[in-house]
Protein backbone atom coordinates (compact mmCIF):
# COMPACT_ATOMS: atom_id res chain seq x y z
CA UNK A 1 111.79 152.32 22.65
CA UNK A 2 113.50 152.20 26.03
CA UNK A 3 111.83 153.39 29.21
CA UNK A 4 113.84 154.18 32.34
CA UNK A 5 112.04 153.40 35.59
CA UNK A 6 113.29 154.90 38.82
CA UNK A 7 112.14 154.01 42.33
CA UNK A 8 109.32 156.56 42.45
CA UNK A 9 108.05 155.44 39.02
CA UNK A 10 107.93 151.86 40.21
CA UNK A 11 105.83 152.87 43.21
CA UNK A 12 103.39 154.59 40.84
CA UNK A 13 102.91 151.52 38.64
CA UNK A 14 99.77 149.50 39.19
CA UNK A 15 99.99 145.93 40.42
CA UNK A 16 99.03 144.67 36.96
CA UNK A 17 101.84 146.69 35.40
CA UNK A 18 104.33 145.49 38.00
CA UNK A 19 103.31 141.88 37.40
CA UNK A 20 103.51 142.47 33.65
CA UNK A 21 107.29 142.49 33.62
CA UNK A 22 108.62 139.44 31.83
CA UNK A 23 111.92 138.28 30.42
CA UNK A 24 113.52 140.29 33.18
CA UNK A 25 116.99 139.91 34.58
CA UNK A 26 118.00 141.21 37.99
CA UNK A 27 121.27 141.79 39.75
CA UNK A 28 122.23 142.96 43.23
CA UNK A 29 125.09 145.34 43.89
CA UNK A 30 126.40 146.96 47.05
CA UNK A 31 127.57 150.55 46.88
CA UNK A 32 128.79 153.21 49.26
CA UNK A 33 127.91 156.28 47.28
CA UNK A 34 126.24 159.51 48.32
CA UNK A 35 123.50 157.65 50.14
CA UNK A 36 125.77 155.62 52.36
CA UNK A 37 125.81 151.83 52.30
CA UNK A 38 123.02 150.77 49.96
CA UNK A 39 121.95 147.40 48.62
CA UNK A 40 120.59 148.03 45.12
CA UNK A 41 118.62 145.64 42.93
CA UNK A 42 118.55 146.40 39.22
CA UNK A 43 116.30 144.97 36.53
CA UNK A 44 115.79 145.06 32.80
CA UNK A 45 113.04 143.51 30.69
CA UNK A 46 110.11 143.98 28.37
CA UNK A 47 106.65 145.22 29.25
CA UNK A 48 103.88 145.48 26.64
CA UNK A 49 106.41 145.77 23.83
CA UNK A 50 108.53 148.41 25.58
CA UNK A 51 111.99 147.72 26.95
CA UNK A 52 112.55 149.07 30.45
CA UNK A 53 115.37 149.12 32.94
CA UNK A 54 115.85 150.58 36.38
CA UNK A 55 116.98 150.04 39.96
CA UNK A 56 115.51 150.20 43.41
CA UNK A 57 117.62 150.16 46.53
CA UNK A 58 117.52 149.52 50.25
CA UNK A 59 119.66 150.81 53.08
CA UNK A 60 121.48 148.42 55.42
CA UNK A 61 122.48 149.56 58.91
CA UNK A 62 125.91 148.12 59.70
CA UNK A 63 127.47 148.31 63.15
CA UNK A 64 130.70 150.27 63.53
CA UNK A 65 134.04 148.72 64.37
CA UNK A 66 135.00 149.22 68.00
CA UNK A 67 138.77 148.63 68.20
CA UNK A 68 141.27 151.28 67.12
CA UNK A 69 145.06 151.03 66.91
CA UNK A 70 147.25 153.65 68.58
CA UNK A 71 148.61 156.23 66.14
CA UNK A 72 146.41 155.16 63.24
CA UNK A 73 143.13 156.48 61.86
CA UNK A 74 139.70 155.08 62.74
CA UNK A 75 136.24 155.36 61.23
CA UNK A 76 133.32 155.83 63.62
CA UNK A 77 130.43 154.29 61.71
CA UNK A 78 126.88 155.60 61.92
CA UNK A 79 124.28 154.51 59.35
CA UNK A 80 120.65 155.59 59.82
CA UNK A 81 118.21 154.42 57.16
CA UNK A 82 114.89 155.97 56.13
CA UNK A 83 111.66 154.00 56.36
CA UNK A 84 110.24 155.82 53.34
CA UNK A 85 113.10 156.00 50.90
CA UNK A 86 111.04 157.69 48.17
CA UNK A 87 110.32 160.73 50.38
CA UNK A 88 112.68 163.70 50.15
CA UNK A 89 114.46 164.58 53.37
CA UNK A 90 117.26 166.58 54.94
CA UNK A 91 119.38 165.47 57.86
CA UNK A 92 121.92 166.69 60.37
CA UNK A 93 124.42 164.64 62.36
CA UNK A 94 125.93 165.30 65.77
CA UNK A 95 128.60 163.29 67.55
CA UNK A 96 128.97 163.21 71.34
CA UNK A 97 131.80 161.75 73.42
CA UNK A 98 132.09 160.49 76.99
CA UNK A 99 135.43 159.28 78.29
CA UNK A 100 135.92 157.14 81.39
CA UNK A 101 136.49 160.29 83.45
CA UNK A 102 133.47 162.17 82.10
CA UNK A 103 130.13 162.04 83.88
CA UNK A 104 128.06 162.88 80.79
CA UNK A 105 128.31 163.23 77.03
CA UNK A 106 129.74 166.38 75.48
CA UNK A 107 129.13 167.61 71.92
CA UNK A 108 132.26 167.26 69.79
CA UNK A 109 131.06 167.51 66.17
CA UNK A 110 128.16 168.79 64.03
CA UNK A 111 127.51 168.29 60.30
CA UNK A 112 124.66 169.83 58.31
CA UNK A 113 124.17 171.22 54.81
CA UNK A 114 127.75 170.42 53.75
CA UNK A 115 129.16 172.32 56.74
CA UNK A 116 131.05 170.74 59.65
CA UNK A 117 132.06 172.16 63.01
CA UNK A 118 134.24 170.75 65.79
CA UNK A 119 133.30 171.80 69.33
CA UNK A 120 135.90 169.91 71.38
CA UNK A 121 139.51 171.05 71.12
CA UNK A 122 140.70 167.52 71.89
CA UNK A 123 139.53 166.58 68.39
CA UNK A 124 140.57 169.78 66.66
CA UNK A 125 142.11 169.06 63.23
CA UNK A 126 141.67 165.32 63.89
CA UNK A 127 137.98 164.78 63.14
CA UNK A 128 136.73 164.81 59.54
CA UNK A 129 133.47 163.92 57.80
CA UNK A 130 133.39 160.42 56.29
CA UNK A 131 129.68 159.97 55.59
CA UNK A 132 127.28 160.65 52.73
CA UNK A 133 128.61 162.88 49.96
CA UNK A 134 126.87 165.37 47.67
CA UNK A 135 123.53 165.14 49.45
CA UNK A 136 121.72 166.71 52.40
CA UNK A 137 119.80 163.47 53.06
CA UNK A 138 122.44 161.82 55.25
CA UNK A 139 122.03 158.07 55.52
CA UNK A 140 125.69 157.62 56.45
CA UNK A 141 126.81 159.88 59.30
CA UNK A 142 130.26 158.38 59.83
CA UNK A 143 133.30 160.43 60.84
CA UNK A 144 137.02 159.66 60.77
CA UNK A 145 139.44 160.26 63.64
CA UNK A 146 143.08 160.87 62.75
CA UNK A 147 146.06 159.85 64.89
CA UNK A 148 144.22 157.83 67.54
CA UNK A 149 145.46 158.17 71.14
CA UNK A 150 144.53 156.33 74.33
CA UNK A 151 142.53 159.41 75.39
CA UNK A 152 140.12 158.74 72.51
CA UNK A 153 138.85 155.57 74.18
CA UNK A 154 135.32 155.85 75.51
CA UNK A 155 131.68 155.93 74.46
CA UNK A 156 130.57 157.84 71.35
CA UNK A 157 127.01 158.74 70.43
CA UNK A 158 125.85 159.55 66.91
CA UNK A 159 122.63 161.57 66.86
CA UNK A 160 120.85 161.85 63.50
CA UNK A 161 117.96 164.29 63.10
CA UNK A 162 115.93 164.01 59.91
CA UNK A 163 113.06 166.02 58.38
CA UNK A 164 110.85 164.24 55.84
CA UNK A 165 109.01 166.47 53.36
CA UNK A 166 105.56 165.21 52.39
CA UNK A 167 103.16 167.02 50.09
CA UNK A 168 101.20 168.81 52.83
CA UNK A 169 103.34 168.53 55.94
CA UNK A 170 106.80 167.83 57.38
CA UNK A 171 107.68 164.98 59.69
CA UNK A 172 110.62 165.14 62.13
CA UNK A 173 112.40 162.04 63.37
CA UNK A 174 115.69 161.21 65.07
CA UNK A 175 117.88 158.22 65.88
CA UNK A 176 120.90 157.55 68.09
CA UNK A 177 123.76 155.10 67.59
CA UNK A 178 126.40 154.22 70.18
CA UNK A 179 130.00 153.10 69.66
CA UNK A 180 132.16 151.92 72.56
CA UNK A 181 135.72 152.49 71.38
CA UNK A 182 138.78 150.75 72.77
CA UNK A 183 142.36 151.65 71.82
CA UNK A 184 145.10 149.01 71.61
CA UNK A 185 148.86 149.55 71.06
CA UNK A 186 149.06 147.03 68.22
CA UNK A 187 146.64 145.19 66.00
CA UNK A 188 144.99 142.27 67.78
CA UNK A 189 144.80 139.32 65.47
CA UNK A 190 141.51 137.47 65.42
CA UNK A 191 141.35 133.83 66.48
CA UNK A 192 140.18 132.78 63.03
CA UNK A 193 143.25 134.42 61.48
CA UNK A 194 145.59 132.57 63.86
CA UNK A 195 143.84 129.25 63.25
CA UNK A 196 143.97 129.82 59.50
CA UNK A 197 147.70 130.50 59.58
CA UNK A 198 148.38 127.41 61.73
CA UNK A 199 146.33 125.26 59.37
CA UNK A 200 148.25 126.67 56.41
CA UNK A 201 151.60 125.70 57.99
CA UNK A 202 150.27 122.23 58.86
CA UNK A 203 149.05 121.76 55.31
CA UNK A 204 152.40 122.89 53.87
CA UNK A 205 154.32 120.49 56.13
CA UNK A 206 151.96 117.63 55.26
CA UNK A 207 152.28 118.28 51.52
CA UNK A 208 156.06 118.53 51.76
CA UNK A 209 156.26 115.20 53.63
CA UNK A 210 153.95 113.57 51.09
CA UNK A 211 156.12 114.81 48.22
CA UNK A 212 159.25 113.44 49.91
CA UNK A 213 157.58 110.04 50.35
CA UNK A 214 156.52 110.05 46.70
CA UNK A 215 160.03 111.00 45.56
CA UNK A 216 161.64 108.21 47.62
CA UNK A 217 159.09 105.68 46.35
CA UNK A 218 159.59 106.72 42.74
CA UNK A 219 163.40 106.66 43.14
CA UNK A 220 163.32 103.16 44.59
CA UNK A 221 160.97 101.96 41.87
CA UNK A 222 163.19 103.43 39.14
CA UNK A 223 166.30 102.01 40.80
CA UNK A 224 164.72 98.57 41.07
CA UNK A 225 163.65 98.71 37.43
CA UNK A 226 167.19 99.73 36.45
CA UNK A 227 168.73 96.86 38.39
CA UNK A 228 166.28 94.41 36.81
CA UNK A 229 167.16 95.76 33.38
CA UNK A 230 170.87 95.37 34.14
CA UNK A 231 170.37 91.78 35.27
CA UNK A 232 168.39 91.00 32.14
CA UNK A 233 171.06 92.61 29.96
CA UNK A 234 173.79 90.69 31.76
CA UNK A 235 171.94 87.38 31.38
CA UNK A 236 171.33 88.08 27.71
CA UNK A 237 174.99 88.97 27.22
CA UNK A 238 176.10 85.74 28.91
CA UNK A 239 173.69 83.73 26.80
CA UNK A 240 175.03 85.32 23.62
CA UNK A 241 178.62 84.74 24.72
CA UNK A 242 177.91 81.08 25.54
CA UNK A 243 176.20 80.58 22.18
CA UNK A 244 179.13 82.17 20.37
CA UNK A 245 181.55 79.92 22.21
CA UNK A 246 179.58 76.81 21.26
CA UNK A 247 179.45 77.92 17.64
CA UNK A 248 183.22 78.40 17.64
CA UNK A 249 183.71 74.93 19.11
CA UNK A 250 181.46 73.40 16.46
CA UNK A 251 183.44 75.08 13.69
CA UNK A 252 186.69 73.70 15.05
CA UNK A 253 185.31 70.13 15.22
CA UNK A 254 184.08 70.37 11.67
CA UNK A 255 187.50 71.37 10.50
């Protein structure tokens, strides 16, 4: 008999039952499904004669990239994790923008209950939802900007408001994330990439030189062996010729 254990079931198990798992195997996987970026740990094993398997997961808050390329798309990342992952919740996400010329933030985008709305005409038809899918509990509140321009450079604020539903009450919480975006005309290569490419060329040149040295050495060795073989063959031929001549002379004397 196989028993499936989900996160809430695991929380309900007693300590003795949790420690009773044996012959277990675990694996860690990283996904970006409906819950955003999640690190999940899965297990399978036997407990009191029953085979069980299941997974429990944790959310990881990753900072957004901050450099966009002119004319391309860019993802504004915003991951806000829950402290109590087993509690049901609903969330809403708002994005604010402040350019270098602006004195304060202005609301540009709102997402809640599968509905999105753009409030700033500068981002009209260029801002789309890129966060959690098929859920109202938004751990990933990222958005995607199409066709980046220099006017998009500035400071962005992601504001996540979440309601946690406990058995007898509701708890409201919020979090803010900031992204300082810069726009460059072309992709700036990282120093590690440049160093890696230089080292690759140096390695290729070194290997090519080493192969040339080996080829010259082998050619000289083969040539020397060939010359030695020729000298030995010549000496052997002369010895045979001299012996034949002596034999001929001996035959003549005998006659």
